[in-house]
């Protein structure tokens, strides 16, 4: 995957990591960047082509795939967090909403755009995951479930799309300095630095990027005798 002359679709492109992706792709020589958001007027990045897209609505996704026939890089960045545990008052509603956006959204987009990517030489899909794909905080375990499902989705898509030459890259990262976790007092990565790592990994043909030290530590802890996922880590301070 080469960034120069690529044509990218970035979901959730109006702020945070999505905005950083849009900015970096344009700076890196992408021929075109479609910046998708539920409210396209909220996308302020100069040079991007804005589109209205709610990733939870299959009709809108299918229409986008028909319209954007030149895409060869799909960045599944749109995501939500409800801040709920499974046993919380809104636990069931929270996990349903998070799965709709964080799991079914990337799945529907991948299904719709896989033929587009194939026609354009294979291309790539980037799925924005989390260190919480592997561990759960008691205050956000429903979000972790949605990201764990998205991790499994990424691994399955990688296998199913390999025959058409589509690269699938999973991004795991801890807290980033974005609106989503602005209330959390913990070390945070800068979105621009995370995106820089992702674009380098894309061009190197990698399948996974661990963008910060906490992601690297947790990944190692998965194979420990007492797996890191077996105990509840302390929740960060709000």
mmCIF file of C-alpha atoms in Angstrom:
data_model
loop_
_atom_site.group_PDB
_atom_site.id
_atom_site.type_symbol
_atom_site.label_atom_id
_atom_site.label_comp_id
_atom_site.label_asym_id
_atom_site.label_seq_id
_atom_site.Cartn_x
_atom_site.Cartn_y
_atom_site.Cartn_z
ATOM 1 C CA UNK A 1 0.000 0.000 0.000
ATOM 2 C CA UNK A 2 1.412 3.395 -1.019
ATOM 3 C CA UNK A 3 0.051 6.630 0.396
ATOM 4 C CA UNK A 4 1.214 8.663 -2.586
ATOM 5 C CA UNK A 5 -1.648 8.856 -5.115
ATOM 6 C CA UNK A 6 -3.942 6.728 -2.952
ATOM 7 C CA UNK A 7 -7.678 7.406 -2.658
ATOM 8 C CA UNK A 8 -8.850 7.052 0.933
ATOM 9 C CA UNK A 9 -12.147 6.959 2.778
ATOM 10 C CA UNK A 10 -11.871 7.889 6.456
ATOM 11 C CA UNK A 11 -14.896 7.420 8.710
ATOM 12 C CA UNK A 12 -15.410 9.635 11.725
ATOM 13 C CA UNK A 13 -13.175 12.178 10.010
ATOM 14 C CA UNK A 14 -14.455 15.329 11.679
ATOM 15 C CA UNK A 15 -12.282 15.256 14.806
ATOM 16 C CA UNK A 16 -9.683 13.415 16.853
ATOM 17 C CA UNK A 17 -7.925 10.498 15.200
ATOM 18 C CA UNK A 18 -10.104 10.662 12.080
ATOM 19 C CA UNK A 19 -9.123 14.276 11.496
ATOM 20 C CA UNK A 20 -5.473 13.344 12.028
ATOM 21 C CA UNK A 21 -5.782 10.562 9.424
ATOM 22 C CA UNK A 22 -7.371 12.945 6.937
ATOM 23 C CA UNK A 23 -4.691 15.581 7.473
ATOM 24 C CA UNK A 24 -1.782 13.121 7.266
ATOM 25 C CA UNK A 25 -3.077 11.374 4.146
ATOM 26 C CA UNK A 26 -3.393 14.671 2.313
ATOM 27 C CA UNK A 27 0.060 15.744 3.477
ATOM 28 C CA UNK A 28 1.455 12.359 2.412
ATOM 29 C CA UNK A 29 0.356 12.779 -1.185
ATOM 30 C CA UNK A 30 -2.999 11.021 -1.300
ATOM 31 C CA UNK A 31 -4.744 11.947 -4.544
ATOM 32 C CA UNK A 32 -8.105 12.183 -2.805
ATOM 33 C CA UNK A 33 -9.419 11.808 0.732
ATOM 34 C CA UNK A 34 -13.126 11.296 1.359
ATOM 35 C CA UNK A 35 -13.822 12.558 4.883
ATOM 36 C CA UNK A 36 -16.982 10.893 6.175
ATOM 37 C CA UNK A 37 -19.126 12.005 9.108
ATOM 38 C CA UNK A 38 -22.776 11.934 10.068
ATOM 39 C CA UNK A 39 -22.681 15.724 9.744
ATOM 40 C CA UNK A 40 -20.374 16.556 6.819
ATOM 41 C CA UNK A 41 -20.473 20.240 7.775
ATOM 42 C CA UNK A 42 -18.452 19.313 10.874
ATOM 43 C CA UNK A 43 -15.459 18.312 8.711
ATOM 44 C CA UNK A 44 -13.186 21.351 8.492
ATOM 45 C CA UNK A 45 -10.056 19.890 6.866
ATOM 46 C CA UNK A 46 -9.136 21.830 3.738
ATOM 47 C CA UNK A 47 -8.626 19.641 0.687
ATOM 48 C CA UNK A 48 -10.826 16.780 1.869
ATOM 49 C CA UNK A 49 -14.010 15.801 0.055
ATOM 50 C CA UNK A 50 -16.745 15.526 2.653
ATOM 51 C CA UNK A 51 -19.491 12.925 2.547
ATOM 52 C CA UNK A 52 -22.447 12.212 4.804
ATOM 53 C CA UNK A 53 -22.164 8.722 6.253
ATOM 54 C CA UNK A 54 -23.631 6.989 9.277
ATOM 55 C CA UNK A 55 -21.723 3.696 9.534
ATOM 56 C CA UNK A 56 -24.636 2.025 11.323
ATOM 57 C CA UNK A 57 -26.916 2.442 8.295
ATOM 58 C CA UNK A 58 -26.285 -0.202 5.605
ATOM 59 C CA UNK A 59 -28.167 1.785 2.970
ATOM 60 C CA UNK A 60 -25.870 4.763 3.375
ATOM 61 C CA UNK A 61 -22.791 2.524 3.305
ATOM 62 C CA UNK A 62 -23.929 0.760 0.121
ATOM 63 C CA UNK A 63 -24.647 4.114 -1.523
ATOM 64 C CA UNK A 64 -21.171 5.332 -0.596
ATOM 65 C CA UNK A 65 -19.587 2.223 -2.108
ATOM 66 C CA UNK A 66 -21.461 2.815 -5.367
ATOM 67 C CA UNK A 67 -20.472 6.486 -5.449
ATOM 68 C CA UNK A 68 -16.840 6.211 -4.337
ATOM 69 C CA UNK A 69 -15.601 3.705 -6.873
ATOM 70 C CA UNK A 70 -11.997 4.895 -6.794
ATOM 71 C CA UNK A 71 -11.252 4.119 -3.123
ATOM 72 C CA UNK A 72 -8.250 1.889 -2.446
ATOM 73 C CA UNK A 73 -7.782 2.653 1.267
ATOM 74 C CA UNK A 74 -10.577 2.312 3.824
ATOM 75 C CA UNK A 75 -9.925 3.650 7.324
ATOM 76 C CA UNK A 76 -12.559 2.358 9.759
ATOM 77 C CA UNK A 77 -12.109 4.972 12.469
ATOM 78 C CA UNK A 78 -15.656 5.902 13.543
ATOM 79 C CA UNK A 79 -16.315 4.723 17.079
ATOM 80 C CA UNK A 80 -18.276 5.397 20.241
ATOM 81 C CA UNK A 81 -17.883 4.655 23.936
ATOM 82 C CA UNK A 82 -20.773 4.655 26.404
ATOM 83 C CA UNK A 83 -18.737 4.261 29.603
ATOM 84 C CA UNK A 84 -20.702 1.330 30.999
ATOM 85 C CA UNK A 85 -20.059 -2.004 32.625
ATOM 86 C CA UNK A 86 -22.078 -5.064 31.693
ATOM 87 C CA UNK A 87 -24.062 -4.910 34.940
ATOM 88 C CA UNK A 88 -24.621 -1.158 34.877
ATOM 89 C CA UNK A 89 -28.125 0.279 34.545
ATOM 90 C CA UNK A 90 -27.666 0.811 30.784
ATOM 91 C CA UNK A 91 -25.299 -2.111 30.174
ATOM 92 C CA UNK A 92 -27.364 -3.883 27.529
ATOM 93 C CA UNK A 93 -28.227 -0.692 25.653
ATOM 94 C CA UNK A 94 -24.594 0.425 25.822
ATOM 95 C CA UNK A 95 -23.116 -2.738 24.358
ATOM 96 C CA UNK A 96 -25.735 -2.831 21.600
ATOM 97 C CA UNK A 97 -24.918 0.742 20.586
ATOM 98 C CA UNK A 98 -21.160 0.148 20.748
ATOM 99 C CA UNK A 99 -21.397 -3.054 18.721
ATOM 100 C CA UNK A 100 -23.466 -1.279 16.067
ATOM 101 C CA UNK A 101 -20.785 1.366 15.534
ATOM 102 C CA UNK A 102 -17.552 -0.351 16.563
ATOM 103 C CA UNK A 103 -18.173 -3.829 15.102
ATOM 104 C CA UNK A 104 -21.055 -3.849 12.645
ATOM 105 C CA UNK A 105 -19.961 -0.522 11.137
ATOM 106 C CA UNK A 106 -16.530 -1.812 10.038
ATOM 107 C CA UNK A 107 -18.090 -5.121 8.966
ATOM 108 C CA UNK A 108 -20.693 -3.446 6.752
ATOM 109 C CA UNK A 109 -18.088 -1.103 5.278
ATOM 110 C CA UNK A 110 -15.682 -3.952 4.570
ATOM 111 C CA UNK A 111 -18.398 -5.965 2.835
ATOM 112 C CA UNK A 112 -19.473 -2.988 0.741
ATOM 113 C CA UNK A 113 -15.982 -1.824 -0.222
ATOM 114 C CA UNK A 114 -14.221 -5.173 -0.690
ATOM 115 C CA UNK A 115 -15.262 -5.334 -4.384
ATOM 116 C CA UNK A 116 -14.191 -1.701 -4.841
ATOM 117 C CA UNK A 117 -10.773 -2.437 -3.348
ATOM 118 C CA UNK A 118 -10.433 -5.526 -5.528
ATOM 119 C CA UNK A 119 -11.132 -3.548 -8.687
ATOM 120 C CA UNK A 120 -8.519 -1.007 -7.611
ATOM 121 C CA UNK A 121 -5.714 -3.502 -7.134
ATOM 122 C CA UNK A 122 -6.418 -4.779 -3.617
ATOM 123 C CA UNK A 123 -5.636 -1.752 -1.495
ATOM 124 C CA UNK A 124 -5.956 -1.817 2.271
ATOM 125 C CA UNK A 125 -8.292 -1.579 5.242
ATOM 126 C CA UNK A 126 -7.232 -0.004 8.539
ATOM 127 C CA UNK A 127 -9.360 -0.947 11.542
ATOM 128 C CA UNK A 128 -8.934 1.301 14.571
ATOM 129 C CA UNK A 129 -9.046 -0.977 17.606
ATOM 130 C CA UNK A 130 -7.775 -0.437 21.156
ATOM 131 C CA UNK A 131 -5.692 -1.919 23.923
ATOM 132 C CA UNK A 132 -9.149 -2.577 25.383
ATOM 133 C CA UNK A 133 -9.612 -5.216 22.708
ATOM 134 C CA UNK A 134 -7.633 -7.395 25.153
ATOM 135 C CA UNK A 135 -8.472 -6.151 28.667
ATOM 136 C CA UNK A 136 -11.508 -4.610 30.339
ATOM 137 C CA UNK A 137 -12.015 -1.801 32.806
ATOM 138 C CA UNK A 138 -15.072 -2.343 35.043
ATOM 139 C CA UNK A 139 -16.378 1.049 33.928
ATOM 140 C CA UNK A 140 -16.150 0.321 30.196
ATOM 141 C CA UNK A 141 -16.398 -3.430 29.732
ATOM 142 C CA UNK A 142 -19.138 -3.067 27.107
ATOM 143 C CA UNK A 143 -16.754 -0.991 24.960
ATOM 144 C CA UNK A 144 -14.070 -3.649 25.383
ATOM 145 C CA UNK A 145 -16.491 -6.287 24.129
ATOM 146 C CA UNK A 146 -17.144 -4.274 20.979
ATOM 147 C CA UNK A 147 -13.421 -3.779 20.346
ATOM 148 C CA UNK A 148 -12.659 -7.445 21.023
ATOM 149 C CA UNK A 149 -15.259 -8.308 18.404
ATOM 150 C CA UNK A 150 -13.663 -5.832 16.012
ATOM 151 C CA UNK A 151 -10.255 -7.453 16.621
ATOM 152 C CA UNK A 152 -11.717 -10.830 15.652
ATOM 153 C CA UNK A 153 -13.364 -9.195 12.647
ATOM 154 C CA UNK A 154 -10.012 -7.797 11.529
ATOM 155 C CA UNK A 155 -8.344 -11.201 11.778
ATOM 156 C CA UNK A 156 -11.133 -12.840 9.826
ATOM 157 C CA UNK A 157 -11.181 -10.167 7.128
ATOM 158 C CA UNK A 158 -7.404 -10.469 6.736
ATOM 159 C CA UNK A 159 -7.804 -14.153 5.901
ATOM 160 C CA UNK A 160 -10.816 -13.697 3.630
ATOM 161 C CA UNK A 161 -9.378 -10.772 1.681
ATOM 162 C CA UNK A 162 -5.846 -12.066 1.208
ATOM 163 C CA UNK A 163 -6.747 -13.728 -2.094
ATOM 164 C CA UNK A 164 -7.655 -10.374 -3.639
ATOM 165 C CA UNK A 165 -4.502 -8.721 -2.320
ATOM 166 C CA UNK A 166 -6.177 -6.508 0.278
ATOM 167 C CA UNK A 167 -3.998 -5.646 3.274
ATOM 168 C CA UNK A 168 -5.829 -5.489 6.624
ATOM 169 C CA UNK A 169 -4.037 -3.524 9.345
ATOM 170 C CA UNK A 170 -5.229 -3.502 12.960
ATOM 171 C CA UNK A 171 -4.325 -0.516 15.127
ATOM 172 C CA UNK A 172 -4.104 -1.074 18.875
ATOM 173 C CA UNK A 173 -3.588 1.992 21.030
ATOM 174 C CA UNK A 174 -4.325 3.125 24.580
ATOM 175 C CA UNK A 175 -5.564 6.558 25.532
ATOM 176 C CA UNK A 176 -5.186 9.301 22.937
ATOM 177 C CA UNK A 177 -5.530 13.039 23.394
ATOM 178 C CA UNK A 178 -9.024 13.282 21.884
ATOM 179 C CA UNK A 179 -12.477 14.387 22.995
ATOM 180 C CA UNK A 180 -13.495 10.771 23.664
ATOM 181 C CA UNK A 181 -11.260 10.521 26.747
ATOM 182 C CA UNK A 182 -10.727 14.178 27.607
ATOM 183 C CA UNK A 183 -12.000 13.483 31.159
ATOM 184 C CA UNK A 184 -9.416 10.743 31.820
ATOM 185 C CA UNK A 185 -6.269 11.635 33.753
ATOM 186 C CA UNK A 186 -3.730 9.241 32.254
ATOM 187 C CA UNK A 187 -0.796 9.356 29.818
ATOM 188 C CA UNK A 188 -2.111 9.914 26.296
ATOM 189 C CA UNK A 189 -0.657 9.506 22.830
ATOM 190 C CA UNK A 190 -0.953 12.271 20.264
ATOM 191 C CA UNK A 191 -3.223 11.376 17.327
ATOM 192 C CA UNK A 192 -0.745 12.732 14.788
ATOM 193 C CA UNK A 193 1.979 10.423 16.119
ATOM 194 C CA UNK A 194 -0.360 7.419 16.053
ATOM 195 C CA UNK A 195 -1.321 8.125 12.438
ATOM 196 C CA UNK A 196 2.315 8.526 11.446
ATOM 197 C CA UNK A 197 3.017 5.030 12.781
ATOM 198 C CA UNK A 198 0.009 3.603 10.961
ATOM 199 C CA UNK A 199 0.993 5.042 7.589
ATOM 200 C CA UNK A 200 4.548 3.745 7.973
ATOM 201 C CA UNK A 201 3.167 0.308 8.880
ATOM 202 C CA UNK A 202 0.836 0.361 5.886
ATOM 203 C CA UNK A 203 3.670 1.024 3.472
ATOM 204 C CA UNK A 204 5.748 -1.695 5.168
ATOM 205 C CA UNK A 205 2.965 -4.233 4.546
ATOM 206 C CA UNK A 206 2.314 -4.918 8.225
ATOM 207 C CA UNK A 207 -0.833 -6.499 9.642
ATOM 208 C CA UNK A 208 -0.766 -4.985 13.125
ATOM 209 C CA UNK A 209 0.548 -1.844 14.805
ATOM 210 C CA UNK A 210 0.937 -1.403 18.569
ATOM 211 C CA UNK A 211 1.136 2.364 18.772
ATOM 212 C CA UNK A 212 2.145 2.903 22.410
ATOM 213 C CA UNK A 213 3.920 1.240 25.305
ATOM 214 C CA UNK A 214 0.732 0.139 27.088
ATOM 215 C CA UNK A 215 -0.431 -1.730 23.979
ATOM 216 C CA UNK A 216 2.928 -3.454 23.667
ATOM 217 C CA UNK A 217 2.913 -4.438 27.355
ATOM 218 C CA UNK A 218 -0.638 -5.759 27.278
ATOM 219 C CA UNK A 219 0.021 -7.750 24.085
ATOM 220 C CA UNK A 220 2.956 -9.475 25.820
ATOM 221 C CA UNK A 221 0.792 -10.126 28.851
ATOM 222 C CA UNK A 222 -1.723 -12.150 26.856
ATOM 223 C CA UNK A 223 0.615 -15.162 26.878
ATOM 224 C CA UNK A 224 1.611 -14.937 30.541
ATOM 225 C CA UNK A 225 0.765 -17.906 32.790
ATOM 226 C CA UNK A 226 -1.809 -15.716 34.475
ATOM 227 C CA UNK A 227 -3.002 -13.830 31.405
ATOM 228 C CA UNK A 228 -3.277 -10.092 31.865
ATOM 229 C CA UNK A 229 -6.945 -10.291 30.889
ATOM 230 C CA UNK A 230 -7.772 -12.502 33.908
ATOM 231 C CA UNK A 231 -7.724 -9.647 36.421
ATOM 232 C CA UNK A 232 -9.453 -6.304 36.306
ATOM 233 C CA UNK A 233 -6.980 -3.433 35.923
ATOM 234 C CA UNK A 234 -7.549 -0.306 37.958
ATOM 235 C CA UNK A 235 -9.718 2.182 36.115
ATOM 236 C CA UNK A 236 -8.002 5.453 35.207
ATOM 237 C CA UNK A 237 -8.919 8.515 37.239
ATOM 238 C CA UNK A 238 -11.742 10.578 35.670
#
